[in-house]
Amino acid sequence: MEHKSSDKHGLLLPGGGPLYRQLAATLQHQLEGGHYGANEPLPAERDLAASFRVSRDTVRKAIRLLEEQGVVYSDHGRGTFVAPESVRQMSRFLDSFTDDAHRRGGVPGQQILLLEPAVATMALASLLQTEPDAALVRLRRLRLLNGVPVGLQDSYLRLPPGATIVRRELEAKGSLYRLLIEDLGVRPCECLESLCAVAAQPDEAALLKVAAGSPLLACERVTLSDRRQPIEYCEMRYVPSYRYKTRVNKWSLG
Amino acid sequence: MEHKSSDKHGLLLPGGGPLYRQLAATLQHQLEGGHYGANEPLPAERDLAASFRVSRDTVRKAIRLLEEQGVVYSDHGRGTFVAPESVRQMSRFLDSFTDDAHRRGGVPGQQILLLEPAVATMALASLLQTEPDAALVRLRRLRLLNGVPVGLQDSYLRLPPGATIVRRELEAKGSLYRLLIEDLGVRPCECLESLCAVAAQPDEAALLKVAAGSPLLACERVTLSDRRQPIEYCEMRYVPSYRYKTRVNKWSLG
DNA sequence: GAGTGGTCTAGACCACTCA
DNA sequence: GAGTGGTCTAGACCACTCC
């Protein structure tokens, strides 16, 4: 059940959940609806609190949320402002390839090259923090964007005991992460990535339809569950036209 | 002046600043000192509040801060735990190359190839949100790690009126960002990056001491000030041995 | 000085986990 | 049921910006 089933604050349409999330969603809707232009100020926190009949702290939590996503930014003593479009569109999620493609307005596709049991090597065992020879599942896929091959993904998964991945269901859902969440109760929560450039190996080149030795973007990823247990190690290769976008926020110096 | 000049909470050694930052720093010190192992629980929020003589909300703010940095994680109903080492070391800052090198235990170096006035092209004007033919500064550098070339950085900077970059000072500081902050009052705050793989052009290859056509990691970056004004556009090229590390947190699905 | 966001408090209650 | 983190409140005061 949700936090408050009925809404004592009539102004917040979006269904259940914490008040500050509802408020953040409402505000974001207003911004996307074009009620405000870039760098325009929002109403003051105290005013928002009054007009939505919530405490100022709840307003601040909602604004914090939007700020983390790059939707707004606050300046001490001046106000809170709408972030420029360019920033708003680059909030960095732990997105599946499928969702990312949709956000970019493309049509995602995939071709499953391999789906089979595997045993952990020493290296994999170390990355996934399991014993060597633990049972894993290997999943190798070719990813397509608008029908054109753009990437190769080679995953090693550590599933809950007894769980399996059914090829047909994966093909139906299109997204591995959706399948993990919805069918296996595994919730990816954050991941660590390391990127560099490599030369295409012959087999990679053939699948991606590029010349052997041509440059590819290589990305290694360890995905962690909400309890910080590694659940996936994935090696990826992307063609040069595929752009990996990220937003680095906060500043570490004083 | 700081928030509270004298410390009514004797337990928080670190100098001034908000209480919750002092508390976060204190806790982080304890974690790094090895008082806790990975996935070990911290004291409950109410207990921390009592022992540090602060409100529970202040404790929560400190923990939020550490959680964003990947130092700890909280599970509803279970407790707050120390994050695994691998996550702790990958908190993603807007680091200068110089600071990043130090964090990785290497010795950074640079060779200034070009430092000259430039005028904005249409493309640059659009990226930096200025008029075409606005006055910019172009800075092209070869970056070294332990004496070996690892990257090329080609920056176009939009400086405050009248400000200039002095070659000797940049060489002395080693870090462009430090110079911007400390000498010019410009505070980089967040940046948007786009990465892909490219083949090395002859001139790039010569500088980086690799073969022409070999794979390089290409990164384009727009840096924004605290008021979300673009202050820098930078194109970078890195050799394959240079690894770009990032941490993607939060999950966008329900 | 008026208005803004930033910090801090004390207390209440809800939701979740685990024994 | 005891203990944990998650949400919400109402009010106070501080720090900054701009007029």
XYZ file of C-alpha atoms (C1' of nucleotides) in Angstrom:
546
model
C 0.000 0.000 0.000
C 1.037 3.547 -0.579
C 1.974 6.146 1.940
C -1.342 7.926 1.926
C -4.157 6.264 0.093
C -6.431 9.283 -0.154
C -5.053 12.687 -1.006
C -5.638 15.336 1.572
C -3.648 17.663 -0.670
C -6.052 17.965 -3.577
C -3.597 19.702 -5.842
C -1.336 16.701 -6.326
C -2.891 14.536 -8.971
C -0.252 11.825 -9.422
C -1.187 8.618 -7.608
C 0.371 7.325 -4.400
C 3.853 7.517 -3.016
C 5.572 10.027 -0.772
C 4.283 13.588 -0.920
C 7.582 15.028 -2.046
C 7.715 12.659 -5.006
C 4.205 13.601 -6.031
C 5.152 17.243 -5.742
C 8.335 16.714 -7.765
C 6.341 14.942 -10.471
C 3.783 17.748 -10.509
C 6.463 20.410 -10.802
C 8.272 18.481 -13.519
C 5.037 18.226 -15.461
C 4.612 21.974 -15.254
C 8.150 22.553 -16.486
C 7.808 20.146 -19.383
C 4.490 21.696 -20.245
C 6.431 24.840 -21.002
C 5.049 26.962 -18.187
C 8.598 28.101 -17.545
C 11.519 28.937 -19.843
C 15.176 28.108 -19.282
C 16.762 29.926 -16.330
C 13.409 31.291 -15.240
C 12.808 31.311 -11.489
C 10.356 28.996 -9.752
C 8.163 30.359 -6.963
C 9.961 30.638 -3.638
C 10.000 27.535 -1.441
C 7.747 29.160 1.150
C 5.250 30.090 -1.544
C 5.238 26.589 -3.018
C 4.700 25.182 0.467
C 1.731 27.459 1.003
C 0.102 26.859 -2.365
C 0.446 23.073 -2.155
C -0.456 22.957 1.548
C 2.681 21.075 2.533
C 5.602 21.922 4.781
C 8.574 23.785 3.411
C 10.749 20.755 4.110
C 8.616 18.651 1.796
C 9.022 21.272 -0.905
C 12.774 21.234 -0.372
C 12.902 17.451 -0.725
C 11.028 17.669 -4.011
C 13.399 20.359 -5.272
C 16.427 18.326 -4.169
C 15.090 15.457 -6.249
C 14.660 17.620 -9.325
C 18.075 19.146 -8.805
C 19.742 15.723 -8.747
C 18.060 14.950 -12.038
C 19.299 18.196 -13.514
C 15.819 19.655 -13.961
C 16.350 22.729 -11.779
C 19.153 24.330 -9.812
C 19.132 26.477 -6.682
C 21.320 29.470 -5.880
C 21.637 30.547 -2.279
C 19.951 33.896 -1.779
C 18.746 34.180 -5.376
C 16.184 31.489 -6.011
C 15.546 28.210 -7.797
C 15.689 28.168 -11.586
C 14.807 25.956 -14.506
C 17.916 24.234 -15.893
C 18.808 24.680 -19.577
C 17.359 22.088 -21.910
C 20.751 20.527 -22.622
C 21.209 19.620 -18.973
C 17.658 18.497 -18.489
C 17.984 15.896 -21.217
C 21.174 14.372 -19.921
C 20.175 13.208 -16.502
C 21.965 9.939 -16.184
C 19.919 6.917 -15.314
C 20.820 3.321 -14.979
C 18.903 2.728 -18.158
C 18.550 -0.414 -20.097
C 19.661 -0.222 -23.712
C 16.009 -0.505 -24.602
C 14.896 2.470 -22.529
C 17.886 4.514 -23.599
C 17.060 3.914 -27.254
C 13.494 5.040 -26.673
C 14.679 8.207 -24.954
C 16.784 8.976 -27.995
C 13.891 8.392 -30.305
C 15.233 5.231 -31.945
C 13.837 1.734 -32.320
C 15.837 -0.782 -30.287
C 16.310 -4.386 -31.326
C 18.341 -7.387 -30.311
C 19.563 -10.703 -31.607
C 20.399 -13.306 -28.996
C 23.632 -14.996 -30.019
C 24.123 -17.168 -26.978
C 22.155 -18.095 -23.878
C 23.722 -20.887 -21.892
C 24.921 -21.975 -18.451
C 28.500 -21.088 -17.593
C 30.892 -21.617 -14.721
C 32.793 -18.783 -13.069
C 36.462 -18.452 -13.916
C 38.783 -17.009 -11.296
C 38.417 -13.564 -12.833
C 34.628 -13.747 -12.972
C 34.430 -15.124 -9.454
C 36.420 -12.165 -8.231
C 34.289 -9.627 -10.063
C 31.014 -11.207 -9.017
C 32.266 -12.055 -5.541
C 31.319 -15.688 -5.699
C 33.235 -18.964 -5.459
C 35.081 -20.173 -8.530
C 32.974 -22.750 -10.395
C 29.734 -21.108 -9.221
C 26.842 -21.500 -11.656
C 26.336 -18.508 -13.916
C 24.385 -17.738 -17.052
C 26.064 -16.302 -20.083
C 24.085 -14.089 -22.433
C 25.609 -12.696 -25.599
C 23.553 -10.307 -27.699
C 23.836 -8.099 -30.742
C 22.056 -4.801 -30.200
C 20.382 -2.967 -33.019
C 19.195 0.588 -33.432
C 16.685 1.116 -36.219
C 17.726 -2.241 -37.625
C 21.440 -1.435 -37.773
C 23.950 -3.255 -35.517
C 25.443 -0.802 -33.007
C 26.727 -2.937 -30.165
C 27.685 -6.290 -28.733
C 26.894 -7.183 -25.139
C 28.375 -10.177 -23.370
C 26.879 -10.690 -19.918
C 27.630 -13.107 -17.119
C 24.735 -13.250 -14.689
C 24.508 -14.516 -11.162
C 20.886 -15.481 -10.690
C 19.036 -16.418 -7.500
C 19.045 -20.180 -6.822
C 16.657 -21.975 -9.128
C 16.025 -18.987 -11.381
C 16.484 -19.299 -15.115
C 16.203 -17.022 -18.108
C 13.826 -18.164 -20.794
C 14.810 -17.105 -24.278
C 11.262 -16.454 -25.435
C 10.473 -14.204 -22.481
C 13.639 -12.204 -22.962
C 12.801 -11.752 -26.625
C 9.270 -10.689 -25.716
C 10.345 -8.105 -23.142
C 13.298 -6.836 -25.158
C 15.035 -5.700 -21.970
C 17.098 -7.930 -19.693
C 16.738 -5.545 -16.779
C 12.970 -5.516 -17.040
C 12.984 -9.308 -17.020
C 15.257 -9.390 -13.966
C 13.009 -7.025 -12.046
C 9.607 -8.237 -13.085
C 10.157 -11.987 -13.301
C 13.122 -12.807 -11.070
C 12.789 -10.237 -8.303
C 16.337 -9.020 -8.865
C 16.650 -5.255 -8.645
C 19.698 -3.653 -10.284
C 20.511 -0.525 -8.344
C 23.808 0.903 -9.471
C 26.711 -0.028 -11.674
C 30.402 0.654 -12.079
C 31.694 1.186 -15.570
C 35.092 1.454 -17.172
C 35.400 2.703 -20.751
C 38.216 2.738 -23.273
C 38.868 2.438 -27.008
C 39.845 -0.867 -28.615
C 40.446 -2.253 -32.096
C 37.718 -4.538 -33.416
C 38.548 -8.245 -33.356
C 37.621 -10.204 -36.481
C 34.554 -11.847 -34.935
C 33.308 -8.573 -33.449
C 33.906 -6.792 -36.734
C 31.890 -9.350 -38.651
C 28.898 -9.085 -36.324
C 28.971 -5.299 -36.197
C 29.609 -5.050 -39.941
C 32.754 -2.947 -39.626
C 36.324 -3.594 -40.741
C 38.563 -5.621 -38.444
C 40.869 -3.311 -36.522
C 38.530 -0.346 -36.724
C 37.909 1.555 -33.470
C 35.235 0.422 -31.031
C 34.087 1.831 -27.725
C 34.672 -0.813 -25.069
C 32.699 -0.707 -21.829
C 32.957 -3.082 -18.891
C 30.245 -2.987 -16.286
C 29.573 -4.579 -12.931
C 25.958 -4.249 -11.885
C 25.037 -4.337 -8.195
C 21.728 -5.204 -6.585
C 20.102 -3.014 -3.968
C 22.053 -4.918 -1.335
C 25.281 -4.257 -3.167
C 25.704 -7.822 -4.317
C 27.193 -8.070 -7.821
C 24.631 -9.625 -10.135
C 26.109 -9.040 -13.572
C 29.400 -8.533 -15.328
C 29.045 -7.297 -18.879
C 31.511 -6.525 -21.644
C 30.246 -4.273 -24.404
C 31.507 -3.076 -27.769
C 29.945 -0.156 -29.590
C 30.473 1.192 -33.081
C 31.806 4.766 -33.392
C 28.398 6.214 -34.229
C 27.069 5.119 -30.853
C 27.570 7.885 -28.331
C 27.708 7.224 -24.638
C 26.377 10.275 -22.823
C 26.853 11.121 -19.208
C 26.470 13.984 -16.829
C 29.033 14.626 -14.129
C 27.666 16.707 -11.332
C 29.027 18.181 -8.170
C 32.442 19.556 -7.614
C 34.935 17.934 -5.288
C 37.040 20.995 -4.546
C 36.102 23.553 -1.888
C 32.488 33.195 8.120
C 31.367 29.707 8.927
C 28.029 28.550 10.154
C 29.017 28.170 13.779
C 32.383 29.535 14.787
C 32.745 27.671 18.057
C 31.829 24.031 18.363
C 29.179 23.270 20.871
C 29.392 19.657 19.726
C 32.801 18.731 21.031
C 32.964 15.452 19.193
C 33.233 16.929 15.717
C 36.847 17.871 15.196
C 36.805 19.003 11.531
C 36.800 22.804 11.213
C 33.832 24.915 10.238
C 30.949 24.346 7.862
C 27.492 22.863 8.323
C 27.120 20.325 11.081
C 26.012 17.548 8.761
C 29.131 17.965 6.638
C 31.345 17.811 9.698
C 29.503 14.704 10.804
C 29.826 13.126 7.363
C 33.553 13.845 7.355
C 33.909 12.372 10.833
C 32.038 9.226 9.867
C 34.016 8.865 6.654
C 37.224 9.136 8.637
C 36.070 6.338 10.905
C 35.208 4.142 7.928
C 38.524 4.770 6.207
C 40.313 4.157 9.474
C 39.042 0.612 9.219
C 36.691 0.702 12.186
C 34.136 -1.015 10.000
C 34.375 -3.738 7.350
C 32.426 -3.941 4.103
C 28.684 -4.497 4.547
C 28.953 -3.994 8.283
C 26.147 -1.966 9.856
C 26.608 1.544 11.218
C 24.940 2.509 14.472
C 21.263 3.358 14.088
C 20.419 6.950 13.143
C 18.848 7.626 16.537
C 21.953 6.332 18.272
C 24.283 8.431 16.147
C 22.116 11.481 16.872
C 22.355 10.834 20.602
C 26.079 10.178 20.678
C 26.957 13.235 18.591
C 24.385 15.443 20.333
C 22.660 16.463 17.103
C 19.168 15.957 15.762
C 18.291 12.829 13.853
C 17.649 14.940 10.760
C 21.226 16.179 10.809
C 22.421 12.591 11.014
C 20.221 11.710 8.062
C 21.643 14.546 5.980
C 25.159 13.332 6.704
C 24.226 9.792 5.720
C 22.517 11.017 2.529
C 25.770 12.742 1.623
C 27.820 9.616 2.176
C 25.280 7.545 0.273
C 25.525 9.831 -2.772
C 29.263 9.370 -2.705
C 28.875 5.616 -2.538
C 30.427 5.311 0.912
C 27.427 3.719 2.610
C 23.964 2.510 1.671
C 20.725 2.314 3.625
C 18.079 -0.408 3.533
C 14.629 0.403 4.819
C 13.972 -1.525 8.012
C 17.403 -3.148 8.102
C 19.997 -0.478 8.701
C 22.803 1.512 7.105
C 25.851 -0.376 5.891
C 29.375 0.251 4.699
C 29.575 -0.021 0.916
C 32.031 -2.472 -0.677
C 35.450 -1.045 -1.422
C 34.910 -1.174 -5.189
C 31.970 1.198 -4.987
C 33.618 3.491 -2.468
C 36.526 4.152 -4.803
C 34.439 5.029 -7.813
C 32.455 7.970 -6.584
C 32.334 10.180 -9.609
C 33.508 13.722 -9.185
C 33.999 16.505 -11.611
C 37.704 16.005 -11.191
C 40.463 17.713 -13.026
C 42.831 15.410 -14.871
C 45.393 16.361 -12.260
C 43.281 15.326 -9.284
C 42.085 12.196 -11.031
C 45.677 11.138 -11.700
C 46.540 11.628 -8.056
C 43.562 9.564 -6.961
C 44.804 6.764 -9.173
C 48.266 7.018 -7.743
C 49.967 8.328 -10.888
C 52.060 11.404 -11.574
C 50.225 13.820 -13.878
C 51.990 16.060 -16.345
C 51.135 18.361 -19.206
C 52.672 20.011 -22.206
C 50.962 23.164 -23.439
C 50.801 22.987 -27.219
C 48.762 26.125 -27.824
C 47.432 29.019 -25.766
C 45.943 31.769 -27.885
C 42.894 33.972 -28.427
C 40.203 32.541 -30.700
C 36.863 33.633 -32.100
C 33.739 31.550 -31.802
C 32.598 29.704 -34.895
C 28.889 29.093 -35.347
C 29.228 25.643 -33.784
C 31.194 26.930 -30.802
C 28.827 29.845 -30.319
C 25.949 27.422 -30.148
C 27.664 25.137 -27.648
C 28.850 27.976 -25.439
C 25.664 29.979 -25.895
C 27.386 33.141 -26.973
C 27.309 35.295 -30.100
C 29.353 34.190 -33.092
C 32.704 36.025 -33.150
C 32.748 36.305 -29.355
C 36.238 36.348 -27.852
C 37.395 32.952 -26.593
C 40.644 31.392 -25.485
C 41.895 28.194 -27.031
C 44.064 25.870 -24.983
C 45.497 22.688 -26.440
C 47.438 20.369 -24.167
C 49.116 16.997 -24.195
C 48.463 15.169 -20.941
C 51.010 12.796 -19.463
C 50.781 10.096 -16.854
C 54.086 9.078 -15.310
C 55.815 10.784 -18.206
C 53.921 8.868 -20.926
C 51.448 10.666 -23.235
C 47.919 9.453 -22.547
C 45.651 12.172 -23.862
C 45.074 15.306 -25.886
C 42.779 18.052 -24.653
C 41.573 20.888 -26.849
C 39.609 23.479 -24.881
C 37.716 26.587 -25.894
C 37.141 28.805 -22.896
C 34.740 31.650 -22.324
C 36.396 33.808 -19.701
C 34.945 36.730 -17.722
C 35.568 40.105 -19.402
C 39.154 41.174 -18.971
C 40.355 37.848 -17.624
C 43.294 36.113 -19.217
C 45.179 32.874 -18.722
C 48.878 33.234 -18.098
C 50.936 30.329 -19.376
C 53.364 30.358 -16.463
C 50.606 30.261 -13.874
C 48.873 27.388 -15.624
C 52.148 25.494 -15.760
C 52.728 26.177 -12.081
C 49.287 25.026 -10.956
C 49.132 22.065 -13.303
C 45.333 22.166 -13.267
C 43.187 24.449 -15.419
C 40.213 24.078 -13.108
C 42.204 25.110 -10.079
C 43.381 28.183 -11.949
C 39.827 29.054 -12.981
C 38.565 28.789 -9.429
C 41.419 30.324 -7.520
C 42.509 33.087 -9.889
C 39.527 33.926 -12.092
C 36.601 33.320 -9.773
C 34.985 30.919 -12.244
C 33.481 27.884 -10.583
C 32.891 24.820 -12.763
C 29.926 22.965 -11.345
C 28.836 20.211 -13.675
C 29.563 18.975 -17.150
C 27.930 17.064 -19.962
C 30.013 14.478 -21.746
C 29.630 12.408 -24.869
C 32.021 9.523 -25.524
C 32.751 7.354 -28.544
C 35.601 5.554 -30.282
C 37.504 7.127 -33.188
C 40.515 6.331 -35.347
C 43.619 8.400 -34.606
C 44.349 11.173 -37.120
C 47.985 11.504 -38.197
C 48.684 14.579 -36.048
C 47.007 13.047 -32.993
C 48.855 9.794 -33.540
C 52.217 11.561 -33.681
C 51.619 13.442 -30.430
C 50.283 10.405 -28.594
C 52.964 8.158 -30.044
C 50.554 5.617 -31.497
C 49.994 4.457 -35.068
C 47.695 6.520 -37.265
C 44.293 4.872 -37.463
C 44.617 3.112 -34.134
C 41.653 3.376 -31.779
C 41.274 6.346 -29.434
C 38.658 7.193 -26.847
C 37.021 10.476 -27.892
C 35.266 12.602 -25.289
C 33.491 15.901 -25.827
C 32.603 17.960 -22.810
C 30.667 21.126 -22.084
C 31.420 22.521 -18.653
C 28.854 24.706 -16.891
C 29.389 27.252 -14.140
C 27.322 27.314 -10.968
C 24.846 29.535 -12.785
C 24.592 27.055 -15.616
C 26.458 29.240 -18.062
C 28.695 27.231 -20.411
C 32.310 28.157 -19.721
C 34.248 25.521 -21.614
C 33.962 23.198 -24.571
C 36.654 20.550 -24.690
C 37.504 17.777 -27.128
C 39.667 14.991 -25.768
C 41.457 11.960 -27.168
C 42.770 9.197 -24.961
C 44.971 6.214 -25.721
C 43.459 2.745 -25.137
C 45.316 2.244 -21.873
C 43.518 5.209 -20.356
C 40.335 4.063 -18.695
C 37.441 6.365 -18.091
C 35.619 5.230 -14.965
C 32.161 6.163 -13.920
C 29.487 5.137 -11.500
C 25.851 5.144 -12.521
C 23.515 5.257 -9.586
C 19.813 5.198 -9.060
C 17.289 3.304 -11.030
C 14.747 4.996 -13.213
C 12.154 2.208 -13.214
C 9.640 1.766 -10.436
C 15.887 45.702 4.622
C 13.264 42.406 2.205
C 13.435 38.145 0.116
C 15.714 34.033 -0.962
C 17.717 29.411 -0.044
C 20.520 26.682 3.808
C 20.732 24.619 8.340
C 19.022 22.767 12.599
C 15.684 21.141 15.932
C 12.084 18.037 18.370
C 8.598 15.313 17.778
C 5.184 12.415 15.440
C 3.833 8.670 12.750
C 4.410 5.189 8.807
C 6.663 1.145 6.433
C 9.723 -2.411 6.492
C 12.594 -6.416 8.444
C 13.560 -9.910 11.426
C 13.337 -12.816 15.315
C 6.858 -6.633 18.836
C 11.135 -4.344 18.827
C 14.133 -1.956 15.971
C 15.252 0.162 11.775
C 15.016 3.678 8.124
C 11.386 6.889 5.552
C 8.217 10.765 5.651
C 6.128 14.897 7.383
C 5.483 18.892 10.263
C 6.154 23.740 12.402
C 9.159 26.794 13.736
C 13.609 29.084 14.429
C 17.657 31.203 12.940
C 21.688 31.901 9.586
C 23.858 33.304 5.070
C 23.488 35.219 0.796
C 21.754 38.517 -2.945
C 19.826 42.467 -4.575
C 17.681 46.824 -4.155
